[in-house]
Tab-separated table of C-alpha atoms in Angstrom:
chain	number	residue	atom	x	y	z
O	803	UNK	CA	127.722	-74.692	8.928
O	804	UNK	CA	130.880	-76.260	10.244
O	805	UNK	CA	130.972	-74.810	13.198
O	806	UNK	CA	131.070	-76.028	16.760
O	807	UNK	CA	127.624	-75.295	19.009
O	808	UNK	CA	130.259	-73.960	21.455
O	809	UNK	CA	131.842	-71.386	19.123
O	810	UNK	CA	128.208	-70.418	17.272
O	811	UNK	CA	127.573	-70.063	21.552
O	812	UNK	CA	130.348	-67.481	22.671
O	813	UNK	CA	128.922	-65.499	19.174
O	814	UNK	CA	125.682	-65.293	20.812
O	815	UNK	CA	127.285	-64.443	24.386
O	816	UNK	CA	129.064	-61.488	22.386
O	817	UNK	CA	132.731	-63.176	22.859
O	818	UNK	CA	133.675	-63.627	19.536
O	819	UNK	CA	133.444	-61.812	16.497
O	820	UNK	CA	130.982	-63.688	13.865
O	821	UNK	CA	133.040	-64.659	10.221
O	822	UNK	CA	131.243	-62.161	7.702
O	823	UNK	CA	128.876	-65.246	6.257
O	824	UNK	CA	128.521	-66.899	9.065
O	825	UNK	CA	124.603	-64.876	9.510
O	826	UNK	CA	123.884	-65.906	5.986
O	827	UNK	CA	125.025	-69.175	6.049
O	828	UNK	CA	123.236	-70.312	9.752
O	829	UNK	CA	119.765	-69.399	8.286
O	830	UNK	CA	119.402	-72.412	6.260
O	831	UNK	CA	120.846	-74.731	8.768
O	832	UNK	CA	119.165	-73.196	11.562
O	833	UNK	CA	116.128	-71.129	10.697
O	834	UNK	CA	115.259	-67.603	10.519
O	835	UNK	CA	115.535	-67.421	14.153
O	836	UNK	CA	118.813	-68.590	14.741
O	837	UNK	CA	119.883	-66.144	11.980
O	838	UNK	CA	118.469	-63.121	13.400
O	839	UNK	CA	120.429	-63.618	16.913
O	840	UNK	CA	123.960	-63.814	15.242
O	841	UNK	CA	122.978	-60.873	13.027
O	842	UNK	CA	122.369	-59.040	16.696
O	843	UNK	CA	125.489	-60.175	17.920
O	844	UNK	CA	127.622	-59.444	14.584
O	845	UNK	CA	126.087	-56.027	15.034
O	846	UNK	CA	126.548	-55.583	18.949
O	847	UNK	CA	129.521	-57.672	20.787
O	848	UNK	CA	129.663	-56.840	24.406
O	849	UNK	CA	133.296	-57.944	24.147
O	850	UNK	CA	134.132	-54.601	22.232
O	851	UNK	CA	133.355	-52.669	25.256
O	852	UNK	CA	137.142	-52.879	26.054
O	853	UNK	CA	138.055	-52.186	22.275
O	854	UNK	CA	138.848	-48.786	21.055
O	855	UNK	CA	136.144	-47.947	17.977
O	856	UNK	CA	138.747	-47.330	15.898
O	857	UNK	CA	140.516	-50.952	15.980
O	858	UNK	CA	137.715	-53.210	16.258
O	859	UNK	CA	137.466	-53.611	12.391
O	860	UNK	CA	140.862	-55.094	12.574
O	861	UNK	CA	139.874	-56.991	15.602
O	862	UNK	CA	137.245	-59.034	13.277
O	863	UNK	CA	140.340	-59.469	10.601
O	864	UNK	CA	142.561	-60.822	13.551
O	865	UNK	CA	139.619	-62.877	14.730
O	866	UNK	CA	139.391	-64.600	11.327
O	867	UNK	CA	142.819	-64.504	10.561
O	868	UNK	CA	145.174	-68.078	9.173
O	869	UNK	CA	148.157	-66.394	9.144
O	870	UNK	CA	148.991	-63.261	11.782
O	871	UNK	CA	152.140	-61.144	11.419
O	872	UNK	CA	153.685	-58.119	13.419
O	873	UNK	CA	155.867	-55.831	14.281
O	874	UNK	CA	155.858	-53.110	16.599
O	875	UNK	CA	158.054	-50.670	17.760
O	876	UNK	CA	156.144	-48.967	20.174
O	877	UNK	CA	154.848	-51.337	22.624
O	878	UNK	CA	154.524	-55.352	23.049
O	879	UNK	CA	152.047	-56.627	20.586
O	880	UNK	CA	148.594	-56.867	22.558
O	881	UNK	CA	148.588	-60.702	22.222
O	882	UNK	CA	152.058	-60.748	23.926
O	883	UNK	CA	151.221	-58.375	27.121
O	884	UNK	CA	150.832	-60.028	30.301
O	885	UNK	CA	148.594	-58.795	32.300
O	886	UNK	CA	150.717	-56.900	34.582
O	887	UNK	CA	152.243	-55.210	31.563
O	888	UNK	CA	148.846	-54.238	29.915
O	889	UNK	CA	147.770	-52.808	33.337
O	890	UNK	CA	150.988	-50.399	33.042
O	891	UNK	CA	150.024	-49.296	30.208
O	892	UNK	CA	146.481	-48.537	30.977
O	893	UNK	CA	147.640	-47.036	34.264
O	894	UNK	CA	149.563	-44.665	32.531
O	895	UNK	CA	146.906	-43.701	29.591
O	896	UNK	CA	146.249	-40.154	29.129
O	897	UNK	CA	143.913	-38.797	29.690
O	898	UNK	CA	143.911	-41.191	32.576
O	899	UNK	CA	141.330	-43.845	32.757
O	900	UNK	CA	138.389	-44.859	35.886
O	901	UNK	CA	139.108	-47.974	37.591
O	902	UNK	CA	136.167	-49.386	35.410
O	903	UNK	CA	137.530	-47.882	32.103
O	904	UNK	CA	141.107	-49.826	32.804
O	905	UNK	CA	139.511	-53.122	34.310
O	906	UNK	CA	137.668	-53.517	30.987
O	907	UNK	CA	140.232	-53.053	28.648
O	908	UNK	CA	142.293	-55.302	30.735
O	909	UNK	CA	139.472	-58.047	30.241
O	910	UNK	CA	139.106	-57.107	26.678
O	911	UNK	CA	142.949	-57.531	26.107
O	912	UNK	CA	143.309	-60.708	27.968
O	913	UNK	CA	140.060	-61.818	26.313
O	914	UNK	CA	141.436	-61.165	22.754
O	915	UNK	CA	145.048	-63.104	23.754
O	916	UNK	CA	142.676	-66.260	23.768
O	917	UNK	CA	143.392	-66.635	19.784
O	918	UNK	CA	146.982	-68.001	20.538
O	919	UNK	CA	145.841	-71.176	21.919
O	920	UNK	CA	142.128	-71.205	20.181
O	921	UNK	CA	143.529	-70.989	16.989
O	922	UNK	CA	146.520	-73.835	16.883
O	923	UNK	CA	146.432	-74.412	13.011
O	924	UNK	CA	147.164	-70.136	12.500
O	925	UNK	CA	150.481	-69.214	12.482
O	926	UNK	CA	151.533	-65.999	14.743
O	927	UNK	CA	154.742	-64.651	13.488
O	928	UNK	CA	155.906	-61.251	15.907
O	929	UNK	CA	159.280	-59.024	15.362
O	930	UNK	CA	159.537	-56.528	17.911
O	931	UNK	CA	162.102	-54.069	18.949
O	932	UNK	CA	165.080	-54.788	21.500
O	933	UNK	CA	164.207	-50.983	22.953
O	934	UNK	CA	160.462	-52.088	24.090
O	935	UNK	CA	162.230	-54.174	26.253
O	936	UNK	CA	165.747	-51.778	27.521
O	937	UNK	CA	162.355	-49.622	28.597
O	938	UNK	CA	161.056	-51.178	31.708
O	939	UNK	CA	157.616	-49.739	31.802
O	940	UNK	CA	156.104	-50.743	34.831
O	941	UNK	CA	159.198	-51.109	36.218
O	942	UNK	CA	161.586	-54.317	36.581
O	943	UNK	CA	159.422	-56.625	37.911
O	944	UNK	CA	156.977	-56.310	35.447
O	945	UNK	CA	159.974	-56.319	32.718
O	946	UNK	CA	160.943	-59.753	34.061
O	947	UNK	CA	157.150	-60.966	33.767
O	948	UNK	CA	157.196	-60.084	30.535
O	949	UNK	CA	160.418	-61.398	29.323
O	950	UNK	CA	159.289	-65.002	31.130
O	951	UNK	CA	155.710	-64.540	29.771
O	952	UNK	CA	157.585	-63.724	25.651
O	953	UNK	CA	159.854	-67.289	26.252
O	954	UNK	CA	156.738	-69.503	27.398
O	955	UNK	CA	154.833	-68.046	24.432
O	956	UNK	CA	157.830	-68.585	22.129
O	957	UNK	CA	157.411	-72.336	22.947
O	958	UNK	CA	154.111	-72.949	20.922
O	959	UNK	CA	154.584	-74.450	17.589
O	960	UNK	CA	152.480	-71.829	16.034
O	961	UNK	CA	154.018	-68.826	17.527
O	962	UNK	CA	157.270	-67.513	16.270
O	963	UNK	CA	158.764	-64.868	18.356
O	964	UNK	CA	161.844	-62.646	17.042
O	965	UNK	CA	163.819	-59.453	18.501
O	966	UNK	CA	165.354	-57.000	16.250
O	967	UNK	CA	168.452	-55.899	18.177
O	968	UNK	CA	169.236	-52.437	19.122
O	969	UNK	CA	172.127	-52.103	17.209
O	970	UNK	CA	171.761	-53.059	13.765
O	971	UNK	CA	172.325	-51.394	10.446
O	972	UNK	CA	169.759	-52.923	7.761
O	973	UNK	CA	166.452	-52.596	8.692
O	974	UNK	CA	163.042	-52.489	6.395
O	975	UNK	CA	160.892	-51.566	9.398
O	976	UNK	CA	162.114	-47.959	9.401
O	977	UNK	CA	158.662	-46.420	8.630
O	978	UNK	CA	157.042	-47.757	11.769
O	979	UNK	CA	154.552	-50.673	12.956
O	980	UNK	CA	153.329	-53.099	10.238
O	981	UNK	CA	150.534	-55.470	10.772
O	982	UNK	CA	149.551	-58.188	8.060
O	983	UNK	CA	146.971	-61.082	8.354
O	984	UNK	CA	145.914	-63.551	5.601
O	985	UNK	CA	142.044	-63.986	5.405
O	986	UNK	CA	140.498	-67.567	5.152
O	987	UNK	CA	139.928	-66.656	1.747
O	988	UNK	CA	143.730	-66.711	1.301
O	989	UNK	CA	143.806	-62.684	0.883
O	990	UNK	CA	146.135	-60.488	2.872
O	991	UNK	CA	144.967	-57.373	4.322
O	992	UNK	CA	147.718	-54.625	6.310
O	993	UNK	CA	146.913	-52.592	9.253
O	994	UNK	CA	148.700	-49.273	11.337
O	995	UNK	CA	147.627	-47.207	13.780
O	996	UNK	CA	148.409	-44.275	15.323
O	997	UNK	CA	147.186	-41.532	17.599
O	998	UNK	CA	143.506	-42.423	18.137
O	999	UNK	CA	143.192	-43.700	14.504
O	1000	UNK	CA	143.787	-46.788	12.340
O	1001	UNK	CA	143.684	-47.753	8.874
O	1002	UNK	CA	142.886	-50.867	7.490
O	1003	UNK	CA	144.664	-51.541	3.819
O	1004	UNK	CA	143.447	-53.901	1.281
O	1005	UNK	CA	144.845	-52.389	-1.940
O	1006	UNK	CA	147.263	-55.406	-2.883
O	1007	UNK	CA	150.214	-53.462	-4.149
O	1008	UNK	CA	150.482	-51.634	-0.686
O	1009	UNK	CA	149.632	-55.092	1.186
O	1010	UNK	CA	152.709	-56.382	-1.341
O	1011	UNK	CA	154.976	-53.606	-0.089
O	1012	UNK	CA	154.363	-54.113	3.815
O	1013	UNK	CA	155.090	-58.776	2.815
O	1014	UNK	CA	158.502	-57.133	1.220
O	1015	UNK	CA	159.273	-55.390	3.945
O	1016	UNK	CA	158.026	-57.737	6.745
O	1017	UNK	CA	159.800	-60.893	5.122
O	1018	UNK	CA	163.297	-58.451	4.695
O	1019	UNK	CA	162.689	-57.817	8.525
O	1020	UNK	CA	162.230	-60.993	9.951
O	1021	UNK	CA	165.806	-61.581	7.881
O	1022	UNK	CA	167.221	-58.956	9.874
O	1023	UNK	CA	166.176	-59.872	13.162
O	1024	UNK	CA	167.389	-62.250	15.510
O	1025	UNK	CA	166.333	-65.960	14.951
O	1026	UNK	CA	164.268	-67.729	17.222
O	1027	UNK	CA	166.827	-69.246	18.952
O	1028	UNK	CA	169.065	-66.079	19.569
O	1029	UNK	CA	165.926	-64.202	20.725
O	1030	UNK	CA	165.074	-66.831	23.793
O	1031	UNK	CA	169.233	-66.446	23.772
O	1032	UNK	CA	168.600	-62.650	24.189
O	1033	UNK	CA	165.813	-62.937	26.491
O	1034	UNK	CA	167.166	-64.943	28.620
O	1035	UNK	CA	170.292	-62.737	28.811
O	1036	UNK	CA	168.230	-59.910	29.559
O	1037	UNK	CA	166.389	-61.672	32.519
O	1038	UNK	CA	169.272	-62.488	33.712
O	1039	UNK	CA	170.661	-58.588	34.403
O	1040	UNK	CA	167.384	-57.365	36.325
């Protein structure tokens, strides 16, 4: 099948999401049995316990993904929050979570943040706003854990990290968060979200659009280099 008895494993354990053939293609190899366990698992992943319903399709897309790009204006990309960050967030979700609620979609974020260094050969590509970081939430010290936990993610050769300043007059991410991810099959498929919903895009003229406008914005921002410039500034004043 061409896949490791360790990854076919954390399938079964319900820590990864199966590729869509992978079902088909383990009956063959590994008998009817075998087949029937990662169908079970495709169908119920104890890992999306921490997932909201409405993202875990593009969950599976990320999972799958050899080529991830973002850009966010709202927040730090999920597979950028440390973990004091992501529990600011949650601690300030309304309407406001159990202690249970927020340690599992603390585990669930920090579980999905594994793709980074699982998946060397895909290339992560983030722009995100100067502002997420002028905001502070959680306060400073969890600003500077973020900023230091941004610059030793920045460092990994497939990780490309970029900060569209503040002040700036071109930019082609004025209608809001863009998500893109090329499939193994060398497709691309878009993503948003909103308030409690998400939508997935395949049609390939408005997957074209959000490239243009992604590849325009990663023009605009700063380079890699001035963003660990930036960030570094930025530490420095907290």
């Amino acid at each position: 099948m061409q896949y490791s008895a360790h990854y076919v494993a954390k399938i079964e354990q319900g820590k990864r999401f199966p590729p869509g053939d992978l079902p088909e293609r383990a009956e063959p190899a590994l008998g009817a049995a075998a087949a029937k366990v990662l169908f079970a698992a495709a169908r119920s992943l104890t890992r999306r316990a921490g997932l909201a319903s409405w993202f875990r399709q593009w969950a599976r897309v990320e999972e799958e993904a050899v080529s991830l790009y973002a850009y966010e204006c709202r927040a730090i990309p999920g597979l950028l929050q440390p973990e004091s960050y992501i529990r600011a967030i949650f601690d300030r979700r309304l309407p406001p979570l159990t202690e249970e609620e927020i340690e599992a979609q603390v585990t669930a974020r920090l579980e999905r943040q594994k793709l980074l260094g699982e998946r060397p050969n895909t290339t992560f590509s983030f722009v995100i706003e100067e502002a997420l970081l002028l905001r502070r939430m959680g306060g400073v010290e969890v600003t500077r854990q973020l900023i230091n936990h941004l610059l030793e993610q920045g460092t990994h050769r497939n990780v490309e990290l970029q900060v569209m300043p503040l002040e700036h007059e071109d930019h082609a991410g004025i209608d809001g968060l863009m998500y893109l991810a090329e499939t193994p099959a060398h497709d691309w498929v878009g993503y948003h979200e909103g308030q409690q919903a998400s939508v997935l895009i395949a049609s390939r003229k408005n997957v074209s659009v959000m490239l243009q406008r992604y590849g325009k914005l990663r023009s605009q921002a700063l380079d890699c280099r001035g963003t660990v410039r930036l960030l570094e500034r930025m530490r420095g004043t907290l």
